[in-house]
Short mmCIF file of C-alpha atoms in Angstrom, two decimals:
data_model
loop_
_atom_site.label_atom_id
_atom_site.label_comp_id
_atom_site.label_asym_id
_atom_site.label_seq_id
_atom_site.Cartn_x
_atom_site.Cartn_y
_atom_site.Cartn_z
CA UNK A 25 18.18 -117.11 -184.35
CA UNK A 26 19.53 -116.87 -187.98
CA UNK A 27 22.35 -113.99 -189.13
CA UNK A 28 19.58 -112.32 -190.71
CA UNK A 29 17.88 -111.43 -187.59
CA UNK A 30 20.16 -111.04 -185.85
CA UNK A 31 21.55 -108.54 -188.20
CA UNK A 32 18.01 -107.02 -188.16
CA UNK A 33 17.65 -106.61 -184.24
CA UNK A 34 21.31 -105.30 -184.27
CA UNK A 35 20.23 -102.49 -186.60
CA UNK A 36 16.95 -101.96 -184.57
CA UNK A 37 19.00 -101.55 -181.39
CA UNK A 38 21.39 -99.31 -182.85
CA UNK A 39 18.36 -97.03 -184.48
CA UNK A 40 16.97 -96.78 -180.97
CA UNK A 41 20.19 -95.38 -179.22
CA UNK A 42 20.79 -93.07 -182.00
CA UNK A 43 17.03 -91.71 -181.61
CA UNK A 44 17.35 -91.87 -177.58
CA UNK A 45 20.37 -89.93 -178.17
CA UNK A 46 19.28 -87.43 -180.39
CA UNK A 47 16.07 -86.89 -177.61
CA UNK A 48 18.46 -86.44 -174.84
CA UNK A 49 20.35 -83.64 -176.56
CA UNK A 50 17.47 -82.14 -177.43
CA UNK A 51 16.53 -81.62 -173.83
CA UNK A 52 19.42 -79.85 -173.26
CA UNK A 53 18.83 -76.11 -171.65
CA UNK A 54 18.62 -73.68 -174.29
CA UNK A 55 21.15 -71.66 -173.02
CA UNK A 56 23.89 -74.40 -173.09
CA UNK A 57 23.95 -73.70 -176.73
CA UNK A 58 23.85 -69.85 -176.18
CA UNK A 59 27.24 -67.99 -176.77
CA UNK A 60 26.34 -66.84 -173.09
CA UNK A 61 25.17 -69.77 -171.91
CA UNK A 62 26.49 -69.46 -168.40
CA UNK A 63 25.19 -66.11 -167.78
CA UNK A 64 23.06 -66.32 -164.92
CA UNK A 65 25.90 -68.12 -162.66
CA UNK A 66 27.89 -66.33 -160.08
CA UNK A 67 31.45 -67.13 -159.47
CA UNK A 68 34.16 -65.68 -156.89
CA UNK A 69 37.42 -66.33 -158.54
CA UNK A 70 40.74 -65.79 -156.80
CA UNK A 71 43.51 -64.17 -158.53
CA UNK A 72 45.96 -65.23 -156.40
CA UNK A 73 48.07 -61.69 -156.18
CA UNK A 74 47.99 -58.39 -156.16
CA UNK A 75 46.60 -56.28 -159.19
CA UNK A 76 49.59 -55.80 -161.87
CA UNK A 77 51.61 -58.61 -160.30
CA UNK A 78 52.99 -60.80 -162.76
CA UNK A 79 51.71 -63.80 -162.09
CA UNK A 80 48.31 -63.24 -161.49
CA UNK A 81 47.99 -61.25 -164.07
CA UNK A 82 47.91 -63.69 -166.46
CA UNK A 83 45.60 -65.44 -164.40
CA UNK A 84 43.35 -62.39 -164.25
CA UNK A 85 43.58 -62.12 -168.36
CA UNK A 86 42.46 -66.54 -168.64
CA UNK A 87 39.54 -65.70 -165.85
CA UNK A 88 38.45 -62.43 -168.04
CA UNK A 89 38.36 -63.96 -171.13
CA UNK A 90 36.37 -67.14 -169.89
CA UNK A 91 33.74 -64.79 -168.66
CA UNK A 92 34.05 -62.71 -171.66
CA UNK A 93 33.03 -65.99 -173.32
CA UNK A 94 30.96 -67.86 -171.66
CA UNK A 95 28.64 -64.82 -169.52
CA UNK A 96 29.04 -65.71 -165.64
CA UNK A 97 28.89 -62.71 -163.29
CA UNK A 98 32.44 -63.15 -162.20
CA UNK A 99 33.91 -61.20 -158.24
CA UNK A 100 37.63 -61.13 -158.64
CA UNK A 101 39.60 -61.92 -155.13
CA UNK A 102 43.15 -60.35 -155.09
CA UNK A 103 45.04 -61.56 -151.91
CA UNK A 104 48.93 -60.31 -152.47
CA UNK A 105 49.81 -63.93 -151.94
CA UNK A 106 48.79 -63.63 -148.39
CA UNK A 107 47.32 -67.12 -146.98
CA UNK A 108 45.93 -66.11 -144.13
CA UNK A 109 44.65 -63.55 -145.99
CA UNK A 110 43.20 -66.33 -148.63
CA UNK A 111 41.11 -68.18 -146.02
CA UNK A 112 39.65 -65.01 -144.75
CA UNK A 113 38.21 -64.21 -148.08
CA UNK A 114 37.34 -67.93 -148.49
CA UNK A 115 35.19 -67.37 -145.78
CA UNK A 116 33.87 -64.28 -146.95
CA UNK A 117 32.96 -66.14 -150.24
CA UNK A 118 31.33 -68.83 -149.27
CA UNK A 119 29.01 -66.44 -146.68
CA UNK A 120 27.98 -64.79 -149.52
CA UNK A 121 26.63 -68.04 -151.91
CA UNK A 122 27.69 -67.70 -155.10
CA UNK A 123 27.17 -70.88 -157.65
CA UNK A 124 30.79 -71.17 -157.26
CA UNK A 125 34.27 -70.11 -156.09
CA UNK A 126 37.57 -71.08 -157.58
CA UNK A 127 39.86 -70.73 -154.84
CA UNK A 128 43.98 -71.13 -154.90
CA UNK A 129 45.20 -73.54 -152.95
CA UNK A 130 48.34 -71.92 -150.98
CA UNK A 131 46.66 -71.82 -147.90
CA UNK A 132 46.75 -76.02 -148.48
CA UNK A 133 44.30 -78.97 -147.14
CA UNK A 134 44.12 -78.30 -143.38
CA UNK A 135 43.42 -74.44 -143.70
CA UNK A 136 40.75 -74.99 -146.69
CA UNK A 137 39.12 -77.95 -144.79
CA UNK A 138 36.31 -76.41 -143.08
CA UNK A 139 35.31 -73.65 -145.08
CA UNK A 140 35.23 -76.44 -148.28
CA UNK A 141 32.98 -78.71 -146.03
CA UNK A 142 30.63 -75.43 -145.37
CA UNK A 143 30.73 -75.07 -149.41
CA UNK A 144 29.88 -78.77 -149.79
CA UNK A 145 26.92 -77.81 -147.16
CA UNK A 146 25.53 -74.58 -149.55
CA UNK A 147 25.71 -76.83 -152.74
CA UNK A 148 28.56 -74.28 -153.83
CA UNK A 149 30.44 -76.00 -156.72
CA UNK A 150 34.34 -75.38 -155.72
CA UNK A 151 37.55 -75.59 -158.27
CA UNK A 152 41.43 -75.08 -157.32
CA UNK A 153 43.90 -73.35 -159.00
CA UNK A 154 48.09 -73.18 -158.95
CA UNK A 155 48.21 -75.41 -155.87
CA UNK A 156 46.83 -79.14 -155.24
CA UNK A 157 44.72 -79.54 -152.08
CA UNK A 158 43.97 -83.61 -152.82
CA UNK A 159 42.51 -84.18 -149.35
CA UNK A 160 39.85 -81.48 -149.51
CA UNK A 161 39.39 -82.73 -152.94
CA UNK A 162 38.59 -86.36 -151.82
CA UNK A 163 36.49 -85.33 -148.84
CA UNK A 164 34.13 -82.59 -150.45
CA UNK A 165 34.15 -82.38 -154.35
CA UNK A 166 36.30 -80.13 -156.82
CA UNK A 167 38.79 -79.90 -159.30
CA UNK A 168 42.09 -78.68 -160.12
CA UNK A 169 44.15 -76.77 -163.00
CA UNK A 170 47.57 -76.25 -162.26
CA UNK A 171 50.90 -77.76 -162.28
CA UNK A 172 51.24 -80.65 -160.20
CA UNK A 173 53.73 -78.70 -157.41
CA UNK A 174 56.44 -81.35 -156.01
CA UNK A 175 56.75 -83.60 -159.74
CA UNK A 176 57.51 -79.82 -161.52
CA UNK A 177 59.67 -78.75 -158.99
CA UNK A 178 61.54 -81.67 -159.19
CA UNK A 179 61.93 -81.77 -163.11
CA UNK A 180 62.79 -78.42 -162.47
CA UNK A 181 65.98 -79.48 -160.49
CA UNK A 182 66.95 -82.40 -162.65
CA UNK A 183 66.75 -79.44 -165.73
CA UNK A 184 68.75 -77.33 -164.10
CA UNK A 185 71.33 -80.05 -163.25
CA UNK A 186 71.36 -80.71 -166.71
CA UNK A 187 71.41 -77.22 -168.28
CA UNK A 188 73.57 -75.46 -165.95
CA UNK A 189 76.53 -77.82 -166.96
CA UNK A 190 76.50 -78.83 -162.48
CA UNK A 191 78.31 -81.57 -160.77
CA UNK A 192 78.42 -83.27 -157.94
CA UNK A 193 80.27 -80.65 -155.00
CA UNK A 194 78.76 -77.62 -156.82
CA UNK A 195 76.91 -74.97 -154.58
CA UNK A 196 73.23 -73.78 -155.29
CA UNK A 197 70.89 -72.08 -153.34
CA UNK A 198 66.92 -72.38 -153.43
CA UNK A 199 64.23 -69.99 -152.57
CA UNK A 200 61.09 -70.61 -151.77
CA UNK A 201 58.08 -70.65 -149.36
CA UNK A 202 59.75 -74.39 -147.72
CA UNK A 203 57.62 -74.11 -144.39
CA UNK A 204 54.18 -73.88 -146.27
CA UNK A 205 53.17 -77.66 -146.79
CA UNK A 206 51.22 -77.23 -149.68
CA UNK A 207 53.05 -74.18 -151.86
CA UNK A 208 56.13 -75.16 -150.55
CA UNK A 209 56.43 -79.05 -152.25
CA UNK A 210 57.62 -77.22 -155.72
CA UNK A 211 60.67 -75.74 -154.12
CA UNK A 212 61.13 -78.80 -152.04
CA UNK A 213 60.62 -81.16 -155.35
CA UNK A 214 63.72 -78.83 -156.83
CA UNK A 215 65.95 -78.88 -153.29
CA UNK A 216 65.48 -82.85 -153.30
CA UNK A 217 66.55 -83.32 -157.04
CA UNK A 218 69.43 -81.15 -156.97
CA UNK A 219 70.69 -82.87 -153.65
CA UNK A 220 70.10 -86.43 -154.89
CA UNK A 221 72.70 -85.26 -157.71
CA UNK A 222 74.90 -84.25 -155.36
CA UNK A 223 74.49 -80.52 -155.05
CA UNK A 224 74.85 -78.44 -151.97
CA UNK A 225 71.73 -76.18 -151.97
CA UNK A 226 71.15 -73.52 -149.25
CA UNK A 227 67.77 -72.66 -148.71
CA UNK A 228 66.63 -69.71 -148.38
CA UNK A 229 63.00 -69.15 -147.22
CA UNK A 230 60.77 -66.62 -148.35
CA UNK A 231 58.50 -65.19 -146.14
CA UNK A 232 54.85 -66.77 -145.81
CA UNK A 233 52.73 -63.39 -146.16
CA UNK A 234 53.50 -63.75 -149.94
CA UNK A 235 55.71 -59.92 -149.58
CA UNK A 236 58.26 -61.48 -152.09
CA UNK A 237 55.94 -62.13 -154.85
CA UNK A 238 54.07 -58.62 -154.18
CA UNK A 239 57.39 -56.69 -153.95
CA UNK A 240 60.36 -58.37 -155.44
CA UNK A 241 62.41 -55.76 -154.45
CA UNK A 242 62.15 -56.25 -150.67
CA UNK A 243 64.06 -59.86 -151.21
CA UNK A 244 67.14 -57.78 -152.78
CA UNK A 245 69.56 -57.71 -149.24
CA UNK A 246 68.69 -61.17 -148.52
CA UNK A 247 69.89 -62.63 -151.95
CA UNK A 248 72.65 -59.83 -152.00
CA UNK A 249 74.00 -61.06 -148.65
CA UNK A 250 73.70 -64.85 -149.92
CA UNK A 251 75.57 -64.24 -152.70
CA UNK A 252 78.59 -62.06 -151.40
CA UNK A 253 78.42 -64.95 -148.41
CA UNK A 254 78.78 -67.70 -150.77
CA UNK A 255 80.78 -66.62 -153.71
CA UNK A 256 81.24 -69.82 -155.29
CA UNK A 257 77.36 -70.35 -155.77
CA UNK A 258 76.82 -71.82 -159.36
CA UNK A 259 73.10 -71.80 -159.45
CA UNK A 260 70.23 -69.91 -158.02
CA UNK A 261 66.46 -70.85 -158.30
CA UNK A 262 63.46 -68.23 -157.60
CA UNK A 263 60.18 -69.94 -156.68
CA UNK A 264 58.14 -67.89 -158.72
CA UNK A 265 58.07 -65.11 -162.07
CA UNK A 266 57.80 -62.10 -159.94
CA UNK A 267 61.11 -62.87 -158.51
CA UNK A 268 62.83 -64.43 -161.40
CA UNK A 269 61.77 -61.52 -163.51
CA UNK A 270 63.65 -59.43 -161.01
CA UNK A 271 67.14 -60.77 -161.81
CA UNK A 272 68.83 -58.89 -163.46
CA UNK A 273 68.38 -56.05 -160.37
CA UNK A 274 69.50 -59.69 -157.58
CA UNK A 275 72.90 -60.06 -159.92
CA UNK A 276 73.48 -56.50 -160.46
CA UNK A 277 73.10 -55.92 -156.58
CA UNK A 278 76.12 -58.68 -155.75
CA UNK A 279 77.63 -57.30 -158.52
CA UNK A 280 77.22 -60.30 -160.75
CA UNK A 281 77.58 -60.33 -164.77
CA UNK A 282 75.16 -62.04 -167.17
CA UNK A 283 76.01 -65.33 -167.50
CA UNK A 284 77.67 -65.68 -164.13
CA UNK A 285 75.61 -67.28 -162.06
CA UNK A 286 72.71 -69.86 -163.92
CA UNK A 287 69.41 -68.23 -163.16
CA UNK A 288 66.42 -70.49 -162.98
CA UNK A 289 62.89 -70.58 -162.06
CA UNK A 290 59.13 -70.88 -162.97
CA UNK A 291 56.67 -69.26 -164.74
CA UNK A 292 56.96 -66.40 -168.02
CA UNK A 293 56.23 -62.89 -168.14
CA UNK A 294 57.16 -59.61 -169.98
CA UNK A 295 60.02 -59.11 -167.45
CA UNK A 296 61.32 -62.74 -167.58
CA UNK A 297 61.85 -62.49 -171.79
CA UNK A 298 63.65 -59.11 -171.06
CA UNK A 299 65.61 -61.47 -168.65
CA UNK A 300 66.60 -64.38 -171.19
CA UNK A 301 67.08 -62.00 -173.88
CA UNK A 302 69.78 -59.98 -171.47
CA UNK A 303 71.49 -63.05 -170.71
CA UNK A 304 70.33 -63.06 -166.83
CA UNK A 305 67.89 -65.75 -166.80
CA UNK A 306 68.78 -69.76 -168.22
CA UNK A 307 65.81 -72.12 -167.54
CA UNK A 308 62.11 -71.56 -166.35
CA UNK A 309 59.30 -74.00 -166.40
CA UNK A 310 56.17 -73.02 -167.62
CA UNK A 311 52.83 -74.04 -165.77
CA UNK A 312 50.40 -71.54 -168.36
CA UNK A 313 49.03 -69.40 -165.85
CA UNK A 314 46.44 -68.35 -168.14
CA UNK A 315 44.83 -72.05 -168.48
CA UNK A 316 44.57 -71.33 -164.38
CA UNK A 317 42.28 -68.48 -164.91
CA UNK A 318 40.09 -69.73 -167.81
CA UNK A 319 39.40 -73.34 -167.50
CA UNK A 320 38.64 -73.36 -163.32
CA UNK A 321 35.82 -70.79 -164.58
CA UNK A 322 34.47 -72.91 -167.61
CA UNK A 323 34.35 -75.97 -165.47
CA UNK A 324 32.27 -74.07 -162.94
CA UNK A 325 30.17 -73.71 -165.27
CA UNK A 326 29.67 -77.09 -166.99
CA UNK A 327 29.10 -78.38 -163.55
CA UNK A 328 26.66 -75.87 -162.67
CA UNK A 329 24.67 -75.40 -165.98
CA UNK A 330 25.33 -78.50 -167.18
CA UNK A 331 26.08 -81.27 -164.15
CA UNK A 332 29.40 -82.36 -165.63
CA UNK A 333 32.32 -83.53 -163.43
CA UNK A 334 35.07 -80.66 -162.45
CA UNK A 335 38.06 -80.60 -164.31
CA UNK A 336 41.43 -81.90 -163.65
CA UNK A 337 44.05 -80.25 -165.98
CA UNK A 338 48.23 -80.59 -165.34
CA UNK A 339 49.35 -77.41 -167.02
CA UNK A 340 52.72 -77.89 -166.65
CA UNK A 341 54.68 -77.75 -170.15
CA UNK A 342 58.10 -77.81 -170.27
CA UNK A 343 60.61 -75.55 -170.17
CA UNK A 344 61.74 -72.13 -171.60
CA UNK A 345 65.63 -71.41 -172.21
CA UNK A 346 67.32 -69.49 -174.10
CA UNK A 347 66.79 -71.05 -177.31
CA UNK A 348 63.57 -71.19 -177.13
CA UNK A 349 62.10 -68.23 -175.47
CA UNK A 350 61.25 -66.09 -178.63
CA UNK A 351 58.59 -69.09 -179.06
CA UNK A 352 56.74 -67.17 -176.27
CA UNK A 353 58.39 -64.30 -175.59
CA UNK A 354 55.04 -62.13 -178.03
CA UNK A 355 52.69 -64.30 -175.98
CA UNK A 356 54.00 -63.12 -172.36
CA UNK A 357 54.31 -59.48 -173.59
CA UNK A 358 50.75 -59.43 -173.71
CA UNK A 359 50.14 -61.28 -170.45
CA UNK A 360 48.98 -64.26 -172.11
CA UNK A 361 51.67 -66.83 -171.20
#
């Protein structure tokens, strides 16, 4: 064949993909080009916590604006960070058949199991949110946005290492949920880094209900009592913005100054800017709660309107100190980030 036909059929080919293209998105439903083009899907979205909690209320604010955007007819699930609570309302949702749920994964792979496989049964498209559940994933379907929990928590301690100017024989202590196998690999990540650098960490566990994150204040004597018991603590690291935005009110309890103890932790809020700008808080990492409300409810509804694949999204970004929290700080006044 010479160059010239070739050259020829070449062009032919490529004429006939870019016209079977150009058919295919014309095909397309209507309302995918809509500004509502998901409106006639029903979702059950879970907040995670309880109304006005920190937290979740970003994730509230990304979930309202996707369905502000996009149309779906959107239940929101509040559960106080309760997992037993979670799976009940799991079950609840996928009773009722919506198109799909986007569930938290606290309650973690065994708990979620079932009541994914019964989801997988209905045809109900399922996403995850905050924590990984890769088993339930590779069985039934789904998707995730959210940090990745046990690589974050351990940056976390390595940061903190770093930042808070520790050494080798220095005393920190941890809190977290450690017993929960699926939540609790953040705070585990951050215990394992600090003691491969040589740190003595006391753990303190929070309780599983989630009463902690609802009510900050109830964690006050146990912290108090930590502190006054272990005066030469350098460090202390709050598994989640509810608590670290509560630190100034830990310190001030134990009778601790700004600046004496090196305050660290994850997530932003309103409470954790007043923190770094009064000197209480050093280090958080930011996983952008509000990409964990939005983009679990847009990928519900590609893959229901449109038969795309879920999403997978890491949202963790870095850190936040205090040279960089103005950057933010307008941003998680508004419950944004």
């Amino acid at each position: 064949m010479s160059i010239a036909m070739r050259t020829t059929l070449l062009r032919s080919t490529v004429v006939a993909a870019a016209t079977a293209l150009c058919a295919a998105i014309s095909t397309l439903p209507a309302q995918a080009l809509d500004a509502q083009w998901c409106k006639d899907v029903h979702i059950r979205f879970f907040v995670g916590g309880a109304e006005g909690d920190a937290f979740g209320t970003i994730v509230y604010n990304g979930a309202k604006q996707a369905a502000s955007d996009l149309g779906p007819k959107v239940d929101y699930i509040f559960s106080q960070w309760d997992v037993e609570k979670m799976v009940q309302q799991l079950r609840e949702a996928v009773a009722v058949k919506p198109n799909g749920i986007a569930m938290m994964g606290h309650p973690g792979d065994a708990a979620i199991m079932p009541l994914a496989e019964q989801a997988h049964k209905d045809g109900i498209k399922m996403m995850y949110q905050n924590v990984p559940v890769p088993t339930v994933v590779a069985a039934f379907g789904g998707g995730y946005v959210g940090a990745q929990q046990e690589q974050q928590g351990r940056a976390l301690g390595v940061e903190a290492f770093k930042l808070g100017n520790l050494k080798s024989g220095d005393k920190a202590i941890m809190i977290g949920p450690f017993e929960n196998e699926a939540r609790g690999a953040r705070e585990r990540g951050t215990v394992a880094a600090l003691k491969e650098a040589g740190v003595e960490v006391i753990q303190l566990s929070s309780p599983p209900s989630g009463e902690w994150a609802s009510d900050p204040n109830l964690a006050i004597p146990v912290i108090t009592a930590a502190l006054l018991n272990n005066p030469d603590v350098k460090a202390v690291g709050y598994p989640g913005g509810q608590m670290l935005g509560n630190v100034a009110t830990y310190m001030q309890s134990a009778g601790r100054k700004p600046g004496d103890i090196f305050n660290f932790g994850f997530d932003t809020s309103p409470q954790i800017v007043e923190a770094f700008k009064g000197g209480w808080v050093q280090l958080t990492a930011d996983q952008q709660p509000f990409l964990q409300g939005y983009l679990p409810i847009l990928s519900l509804c590609q893959q229901v309107v449109l038969g795309l694949a879920p999403m997978n999204v890491d949202t963790g970004a870095g850190f936040v100190t205090p040279q960089n929290y103005e950057i933010v700080a307008e941003l998680a006044k508004q419950a944004l980030r």
